[in-house]
Amino acid sequence: MYKIYLDHVSYIYGQGTPFEKKALDDVSLGIRAGCMTGIIGHTGSGKSTMMQLLNGLASPTEGKVLLDDYDINSRPEEVLEACKSLPPYRNLSKSAAKKAIKAEVTRRRRELCFRVGLVMQYPEYQLFEETVFKDIAFGPQNMGLSEEEIKARVLEAAEFTGIESDLLDKSPFDLSGGQKRRVALAGVIAMRPEVLVLDEPAAGLDPRGRDFIFEGISHYQKTTGSTVLIVSHSMEDMARYCDDMVVMANGQVKMHGNCKEVFSKVSDLSSIGLDIPQITQLMALLREKGMDVPQDIYTVDAAVSAVKRFLETGKGGV
Ligand SMILES: Nc1ncnc2c1ncn2[C@@H]1O[C@H](COP(=O)(O)OP(=O)(O)O)[C@@H](O)[C@H]1O
Ligand SMILES: [Mg+2]
């Protein structure tokens, strides 16, 4: 079951102007529910554009974006045609059905930014409140939740993202870069989105900061069973945290599969100019030197186990 499905989606910037640019070119792609999917590809391959289409921030020039099979850019007139013979609309007069469907489409549209939480690149620039608490509370407040529920959401989001409680009363502007990034992430997590979309969430952070961010995202995903999409340049992070991977180039999806499937296509990846994780390259080198370790190793932890096994038994395979 796909949580999100892109059905022949194209996106053109500046259509009809001399600067026209096709950023997405007939992309069809299904994102599995409850999984973490990594999106990789060079700068300009269309990753950010694709992320912005997922919560309606932009609408496709062509094609549809489906969330649980519902076209997020549906117009009331289209829904009216499709639904007027269905309950609860079929017993209403034409004008009452039209009104009810319009209200429903508007409600779904409004809900979309809570259901699909988008963490843009460098989100810390969007922090603006006096305190960390208020910043994290901004989303839940817009959802119209009670004060009590808002507080619970803020504390939960702070916990997911490793924000210590003594930071909540501080100004977000007094925090370190990594802490600010976590506050921005917490602000989206506090809406408890079913789908969490992150555009290069760890860009510019040091390794410790990266780990904090990825651990927070992974913790949220595992605890809530939500669907997560992450754009990243780091093959290492993708291999460590993601179930599936999508490889983009020139506005198209070039590969899609689990990490094993994608990383096994070394020559396809290198023809796009992308590398396999360094640890996989190291394992290939060890194999060349005659060490019997498996080829399909993508994380440092798995490599350590394989090398240990080899040293103990002379065989690194399972
Ligand atoms: N606001 C914009 N106006 C015009 N062209 C844009 C705009 N944003 C992105 N593009 C172009 O669309 C293509 C895809 O960009 P983007 O989605 O940002 O890719 P990525 O995130 O993979 O780097 C690039 O060629 C980029 O130059
Ligand atoms: Mg980008």
Tab-separated table of C-alpha atoms and ligand atoms in Angstrom:
chain	number	residue	atom	x	y	z
A	1	MET	CA	0.000	0.000	0.000
A	2	TYR	CA	1.465	3.344	-1.037
A	3	LYS	CA	1.114	6.278	1.330
A	4	ILE	CA	2.039	8.678	-1.439
A	5	TYR	CA	1.806	8.141	-5.156
A	6	LEU	CA	3.098	10.513	-7.805
A	7	ASP	CA	1.175	9.799	-10.976
A	8	HIS	CA	2.945	11.101	-14.105
A	9	VAL	CA	4.011	14.282	-12.337
A	10	SER	CA	5.801	17.054	-14.200
A	11	TYR	CA	6.719	20.453	-12.864
A	12	ILE	CA	7.819	23.410	-14.931
A	13	TYR	CA	9.174	26.637	-13.431
A	14	GLY	CA	8.398	29.842	-15.332
A	15	GLN	CA	6.235	28.120	-17.931
A	16	GLY	CA	5.903	30.186	-21.083
A	17	THR	CA	8.788	32.497	-20.155
A	18	PRO	CA	12.335	32.476	-21.584
A	19	PHE	CA	13.445	30.988	-18.239
A	20	GLU	CA	11.181	27.967	-18.499
A	21	LYS	CA	12.702	24.968	-16.732
A	22	LYS	CA	11.286	21.476	-16.466
A	23	ALA	CA	12.297	20.414	-12.945
A	24	LEU	CA	10.287	17.170	-12.879
A	25	ASP	CA	9.678	15.168	-16.020
A	26	ASP	CA	6.845	12.634	-15.941
A	27	VAL	CA	7.660	11.135	-12.554
A	28	SER	CA	5.601	8.144	-11.396
A	29	LEU	CA	6.592	6.907	-7.976
A	30	GLY	CA	4.995	5.090	-5.042
A	31	ILE	CA	6.244	5.657	-1.498
A	32	ARG	CA	5.596	2.745	0.869
A	33	ALA	CA	3.629	3.502	4.036
A	34	GLY	CA	5.507	3.270	7.331
A	35	CYS	CA	8.933	3.281	5.693
A	36	MET	CA	11.831	5.670	5.553
A	37	THR	CA	12.646	6.533	1.934
A	38	GLY	CA	15.818	8.383	0.979
A	39	ILE	CA	15.969	10.612	-2.094
A	40	ILE	CA	19.397	11.092	-3.607
A	41	GLY	CA	20.636	12.849	-6.709
A	42	HIS	CA	22.831	15.713	-7.790
A	43	THR	CA	21.997	19.373	-7.231
A	44	GLY	CA	19.358	20.392	-9.752
A	45	SER	CA	17.941	16.885	-10.215
A	46	GLY	CA	14.506	17.952	-8.904
A	47	LYS	CA	14.576	16.680	-5.303
A	48	SER	CA	13.449	19.886	-3.576
A	49	THR	CA	10.767	20.508	-6.192
A	50	MET	CA	9.389	17.022	-5.604
A	51	MET	CA	9.344	17.552	-1.811
A	52	GLN	CA	7.399	20.818	-2.180
A	53	LEU	CA	4.703	19.063	-4.194
A	54	LEU	CA	4.004	16.595	-1.401
A	55	ASN	CA	2.161	18.936	0.951
A	56	GLY	CA	0.612	21.187	-1.625
A	57	LEU	CA	3.164	23.994	-1.260
A	58	ALA	CA	3.311	23.780	-5.058
A	59	SER	CA	0.989	21.940	-7.459
A	60	PRO	CA	2.216	19.837	-10.353
A	61	THR	CA	2.093	21.311	-13.848
A	62	GLU	CA	0.906	17.904	-14.998
A	63	GLY	CA	-0.065	14.727	-13.177
A	64	LYS	CA	-1.362	14.020	-9.702
A	65	VAL	CA	0.007	13.706	-6.178
A	66	LEU	CA	-2.039	11.156	-4.247
A	67	LEU	CA	-2.037	10.880	-0.450
A	68	ASP	CA	-3.851	7.702	0.609
A	69	ASP	CA	-5.319	7.626	-2.908
A	70	TYR	CA	-6.729	11.160	-2.599
A	71	ASP	CA	-5.533	13.750	-5.111
A	72	ILE	CA	-4.246	16.492	-2.822
A	73	ASN	CA	-4.858	19.125	-5.482
A	74	SER	CA	-8.450	18.072	-6.094
A	75	ARG	CA	-10.808	20.837	-7.061
A	76	PRO	CA	-14.319	20.788	-5.601
A	77	GLU	CA	-15.892	20.535	-9.107
A	78	GLU	CA	-13.962	17.330	-9.854
A	79	VAL	CA	-14.785	15.834	-6.473
A	80	LEU	CA	-18.413	16.765	-6.983
A	81	GLU	CA	-18.526	14.782	-10.232
A	82	ALA	CA	-16.882	11.778	-8.596
A	83	CYS	CA	-18.833	11.863	-5.326
A	84	LYS	CA	-22.304	13.192	-5.994
A	85	SER	CA	-23.783	9.702	-6.311
A	86	LEU	CA	-22.077	8.470	-3.122
A	87	PRO	CA	-23.242	8.736	0.479
A	88	PRO	CA	-23.400	11.152	2.271
A	89	TYR	CA	-23.931	13.367	-0.786
A	90	ARG	CA	-26.437	11.455	-2.864
A	91	ASN	CA	-29.389	12.377	-0.675
A	92	LEU	CA	-28.589	16.076	-0.774
A	93	SER	CA	-29.867	18.596	-3.256
A	94	LYS	CA	-27.390	19.608	-5.951
A	95	SER	CA	-26.528	22.898	-4.256
A	96	ALA	CA	-26.247	21.352	-0.778
A	97	ALA	CA	-23.979	18.596	-2.154
A	98	LYS	CA	-21.822	21.217	-3.844
A	99	LYS	CA	-21.519	23.188	-0.608
A	100	ALA	CA	-20.729	20.088	1.483
A	101	ILE	CA	-18.100	18.888	-0.975
A	102	LYS	CA	-16.491	22.311	-1.172
A	103	ALA	CA	-16.249	22.368	2.630
A	104	GLU	CA	-14.759	18.871	2.646
A	105	VAL	CA	-12.153	19.707	-0.014
A	106	THR	CA	-11.230	22.890	1.872
A	107	ARG	CA	-10.907	20.929	5.129
A	108	ARG	CA	-8.643	18.352	3.512
A	109	ARG	CA	-6.534	21.072	1.949
A	110	ARG	CA	-6.088	22.743	5.335
A	111	GLU	CA	-5.303	19.441	7.010
A	112	LEU	CA	-2.641	18.663	4.441
A	113	CYS	CA	0.079	20.794	6.020
A	114	PHE	CA	-0.507	19.007	9.339
A	115	ARG	CA	-0.672	15.529	7.806
A	116	VAL	CA	2.395	16.019	5.637
A	117	GLY	CA	5.023	17.863	7.654
A	118	LEU	CA	7.651	19.541	5.506
A	119	VAL	CA	11.039	20.463	6.949
A	120	MET	CA	12.662	22.661	4.333
A	121	GLN	CA	16.383	23.213	3.857
A	122	TYR	CA	17.966	25.304	6.637
A	123	PRO	CA	14.663	25.496	8.571
A	124	GLU	CA	16.334	27.292	11.476
A	125	TYR	CA	16.013	30.538	9.500
A	126	GLN	CA	12.274	30.270	10.021
A	127	LEU	CA	12.433	30.314	13.827
A	128	PHE	CA	10.901	33.535	15.091
A	129	GLU	CA	9.273	33.160	18.508
A	130	GLU	CA	10.602	34.458	21.850
A	131	THR	CA	11.151	31.018	23.304
A	132	VAL	CA	11.907	27.536	22.055
A	133	PHE	CA	8.638	26.334	23.610
A	134	LYS	CA	6.577	28.883	21.680
A	135	ASP	CA	8.336	28.057	18.449
A	136	ILE	CA	7.607	24.350	18.761
A	137	ALA	CA	4.037	25.166	19.819
A	138	PHE	CA	3.311	27.250	16.713
A	139	GLY	CA	2.120	24.328	14.537
A	140	PRO	CA	-0.101	22.662	17.173
A	141	GLN	CA	-1.585	26.083	17.955
A	142	ASN	CA	-2.582	26.504	14.309
A	143	MET	CA	-4.250	23.130	14.505
A	144	GLY	CA	-6.569	24.590	17.131
A	145	LEU	CA	-5.586	22.154	19.890
A	146	SER	CA	-6.177	22.807	23.589
A	147	GLU	CA	-3.422	24.373	25.720
A	148	GLU	CA	-2.961	21.072	27.519
A	149	GLU	CA	-2.629	19.117	24.283
A	150	ILE	CA	-0.235	21.728	22.867
A	151	LYS	CA	1.999	21.395	25.920
A	152	ALA	CA	1.986	17.607	25.639
A	153	ARG	CA	2.869	17.846	21.945
A	154	VAL	CA	5.736	20.273	22.605
A	155	LEU	CA	7.243	18.078	25.322
A	156	GLU	CA	6.881	14.970	23.176
A	157	ALA	CA	8.488	16.659	20.152
A	158	ALA	CA	11.329	17.973	22.351
A	159	GLU	CA	11.910	14.452	23.599
A	160	PHE	CA	11.957	12.977	20.073
A	161	THR	CA	14.519	15.516	18.958
A	162	GLY	CA	16.677	15.436	22.101
A	163	ILE	CA	15.942	19.001	23.223
A	164	GLU	CA	16.640	19.262	26.956
A	165	SER	CA	13.803	20.779	28.998
A	166	ASP	CA	15.976	23.680	30.224
A	167	LEU	CA	16.239	24.888	26.625
A	168	LEU	CA	12.493	25.353	26.258
A	169	ASP	CA	12.445	28.757	27.968
A	170	LYS	CA	15.453	30.082	26.098
A	171	SER	CA	15.347	32.235	23.002
A	172	PRO	CA	15.903	30.077	19.906
A	173	PHE	CA	18.452	32.672	18.795
A	174	ASP	CA	20.736	31.813	21.740
A	175	LEU	CA	21.095	28.183	20.640
A	176	SER	CA	23.820	26.514	18.602
A	177	GLY	CA	23.226	25.746	14.926
A	178	GLY	CA	22.530	22.095	15.617
A	179	GLN	CA	20.117	22.906	18.435
A	180	LYS	CA	18.221	25.412	16.270
A	181	ARG	CA	17.840	22.783	13.576
A	182	ARG	CA	16.403	20.379	16.143
A	183	VAL	CA	13.933	23.020	17.341
A	184	ALA	CA	12.756	23.518	13.747
A	185	LEU	CA	12.359	19.757	13.348
A	186	ALA	CA	10.487	19.543	16.662
A	187	GLY	CA	8.083	22.242	15.446
A	188	VAL	CA	7.022	19.972	12.584
A	189	ILE	CA	7.035	16.762	14.641
A	190	ALA	CA	4.746	18.476	17.182
A	191	MET	CA	1.999	18.347	14.549
A	192	ARG	CA	2.437	14.549	14.539
A	193	PRO	CA	2.468	14.339	10.751
A	194	GLU	CA	1.629	10.997	9.138
A	195	VAL	CA	4.224	11.842	6.538
A	196	LEU	CA	7.426	13.650	7.455
A	197	VAL	CA	9.298	15.176	4.522
A	198	LEU	CA	12.811	16.486	5.113
A	199	ASP	CA	14.951	18.321	2.586
A	200	GLU	CA	18.617	17.820	3.515
A	201	PRO	CA	17.911	17.945	7.252
A	202	ALA	CA	21.534	17.484	8.278
A	203	ALA	CA	23.191	19.811	5.736
A	204	GLY	CA	25.943	21.918	7.259
A	205	LEU	CA	25.953	20.158	10.645
A	206	ASP	CA	28.961	18.464	12.211
A	207	PRO	CA	28.877	14.652	12.590
A	208	ARG	CA	27.431	14.865	16.106
A	209	GLY	CA	24.727	17.253	14.945
A	210	ARG	CA	23.938	14.960	11.992
A	211	ASP	CA	23.583	11.962	14.283
A	212	PHE	CA	21.251	13.876	16.614
A	213	ILE	CA	19.005	14.855	13.701
A	214	PHE	CA	18.911	11.407	12.099
A	215	GLU	CA	18.399	9.663	15.446
A	216	GLY	CA	15.495	12.030	16.204
A	217	ILE	CA	13.859	11.381	12.841
A	218	SER	CA	14.360	7.641	13.125
A	219	HIS	CA	12.974	7.618	16.683
A	220	TYR	CA	9.860	9.486	15.521
A	221	GLN	CA	9.391	7.179	12.555
A	222	LYS	CA	9.773	3.980	14.561
A	223	THR	CA	7.565	5.114	17.441
A	224	THR	CA	4.709	6.447	15.326
A	225	GLY	CA	4.946	4.196	12.257
A	226	SER	CA	4.805	7.282	10.073
A	227	THR	CA	6.130	7.541	6.537
A	228	VAL	CA	9.350	9.513	6.150
A	229	LEU	CA	11.021	10.942	3.045
A	230	ILE	CA	14.511	12.354	3.376
A	231	VAL	CA	16.615	14.138	0.813
A	232	SER	CA	20.309	13.734	1.577
A	233	HIS	CA	23.659	13.806	-0.140
A	234	SER	CA	25.136	11.290	2.234
A	235	MET	CA	25.057	7.702	1.002
A	236	GLU	CA	26.242	6.691	4.462
A	237	ASP	CA	23.229	8.242	6.191
A	238	MET	CA	20.852	6.815	3.589
A	239	ALA	CA	22.292	3.316	4.026
A	240	ARG	CA	22.138	3.564	7.781
A	241	TYR	CA	18.613	4.856	8.199
A	242	CYS	CA	16.524	4.275	5.065
A	243	ASP	CA	14.524	1.243	3.965
A	244	ASP	CA	14.077	2.411	0.376
A	245	MET	CA	15.969	4.727	-1.910
A	246	VAL	CA	15.003	6.824	-4.896
A	247	VAL	CA	17.744	8.011	-7.231
A	248	MET	CA	16.934	11.138	-9.240
A	249	ALA	CA	18.691	12.659	-12.247
A	250	ASN	CA	17.493	15.353	-14.656
A	251	GLY	CA	14.036	15.536	-13.149
A	252	GLN	CA	13.437	11.807	-13.496
A	253	VAL	CA	13.507	8.806	-11.189
A	254	LYS	CA	16.388	6.635	-12.342
A	255	MET	CA	16.245	3.961	-9.653
A	256	HIS	CA	13.899	2.977	-6.861
A	257	GLY	CA	14.224	0.032	-4.517
A	258	ASN	CA	15.542	-1.017	-1.158
A	259	CYS	CA	19.090	0.002	-0.235
A	260	LYS	CA	20.474	-3.391	-1.171
A	261	GLU	CA	18.965	-3.257	-4.657
A	262	VAL	CA	20.091	0.297	-5.316
A	263	PHE	CA	23.635	-0.031	-3.953
A	264	SER	CA	24.174	-3.247	-5.895
A	265	LYS	CA	23.875	-1.238	-9.136
A	266	VAL	CA	27.314	0.270	-8.786
A	267	SER	CA	27.860	1.000	-12.477
A	268	ASP	CA	24.408	2.574	-12.926
A	269	LEU	CA	25.101	4.787	-9.929
A	270	SER	CA	28.507	5.814	-11.171
A	271	SER	CA	27.112	6.580	-14.636
A	272	ILE	CA	24.915	9.177	-12.875
A	273	GLY	CA	28.012	10.337	-10.985
A	274	LEU	CA	26.951	8.938	-7.611
A	275	ASP	CA	29.022	6.722	-5.327
A	276	ILE	CA	28.207	3.721	-3.224
A	277	PRO	CA	28.884	4.202	0.522
A	278	GLN	CA	32.578	4.323	1.469
A	279	ILE	CA	32.187	1.292	3.679
A	280	THR	CA	30.886	-0.726	0.691
A	281	GLN	CA	33.915	0.414	-1.314
A	282	LEU	CA	36.171	-0.697	1.548
A	283	MET	CA	34.522	-4.126	1.655
A	284	ALA	CA	35.085	-4.491	-2.107
A	285	LEU	CA	38.768	-3.667	-1.529
A	286	LEU	CA	39.016	-6.276	1.235
A	287	ARG	CA	37.458	-8.838	-1.098
A	288	GLU	CA	40.015	-7.942	-3.762
A	289	LYS	CA	42.738	-8.594	-1.175
A	290	GLY	CA	41.318	-12.071	-0.637
A	291	MET	CA	39.248	-11.538	2.500
A	292	ASP	CA	36.008	-13.535	2.371
A	293	VAL	CA	33.547	-10.813	3.386
A	294	PRO	CA	30.128	-10.237	1.776
A	295	GLN	CA	29.662	-7.638	-0.939
A	296	ASP	CA	26.321	-6.311	0.200
A	297	ILE	CA	27.476	-4.344	3.233
A	298	TYR	CA	26.321	-0.739	3.496
A	299	THR	CA	26.780	0.230	7.133
A	300	VAL	CA	29.765	0.390	9.453
A	301	ASP	CA	28.013	-1.824	12.020
A	302	ALA	CA	27.410	-4.594	9.473
A	303	ALA	CA	31.024	-4.277	8.280
A	304	VAL	CA	32.363	-4.620	11.825
A	305	SER	CA	30.317	-7.811	12.343
A	306	ALA	CA	31.459	-9.283	9.012
A	307	VAL	CA	35.140	-8.550	9.670
A	308	LYS	CA	34.830	-9.987	13.209
A	309	ARG	CA	33.229	-13.143	11.805
A	310	PHE	CA	36.001	-13.425	9.249
A	311	LEU	CA	38.701	-13.054	11.887
A	312	GLU	CA	37.082	-15.643	14.138
A	313	THR	CA	36.068	-18.222	11.554
A	314	GLY	CA	37.839	-17.363	8.314
A	315	LYS	CA	34.442	-16.669	6.792
A	316	GLY	CA	32.706	-13.271	6.821
A	317	GLY	CA	29.456	-14.331	5.168
A	318	VAL	CA	26.313	-15.218	7.078
B	1	LIG	N1	12.314	28.925	-8.242
B	1	LIG	C1	12.872	28.392	-9.342
B	1	LIG	N2	12.777	29.022	-10.543
B	1	LIG	C2	13.322	28.488	-11.658
B	1	LIG	N3	13.986	27.319	-11.706
B	1	LIG	C3	14.109	26.652	-10.549
B	1	LIG	C4	13.562	27.143	-9.301
B	1	LIG	N4	13.854	26.263	-8.325
B	1	LIG	C5	14.536	25.266	-8.908
B	1	LIG	N5	14.698	25.502	-10.234
B	1	LIG	C6	15.366	24.626	-11.204
B	1	LIG	O1	14.696	23.369	-11.220
B	1	LIG	C7	15.621	22.300	-11.272
B	1	LIG	C8	15.428	21.383	-10.062
B	1	LIG	O2	15.738	22.112	-8.900
B	1	LIG	P1	15.583	21.510	-7.441
B	1	LIG	O3	14.262	20.874	-7.316
B	1	LIG	O4	15.917	22.600	-6.481
B	1	LIG	O5	16.700	20.376	-7.434
B	1	LIG	P2	17.548	19.737	-6.235
B	1	LIG	O6	16.791	19.935	-4.983
B	1	LIG	O7	17.708	18.299	-6.641
B	1	LIG	O8	18.866	20.439	-6.204
B	1	LIG	C9	17.014	22.944	-11.338
B	1	LIG	O9	17.409	23.020	-12.661
B	1	LIG	C10	16.787	24.315	-10.763
B	1	LIG	O10	17.687	25.231	-11.295
B	2	MG	MG	17.454	20.867	-3.197
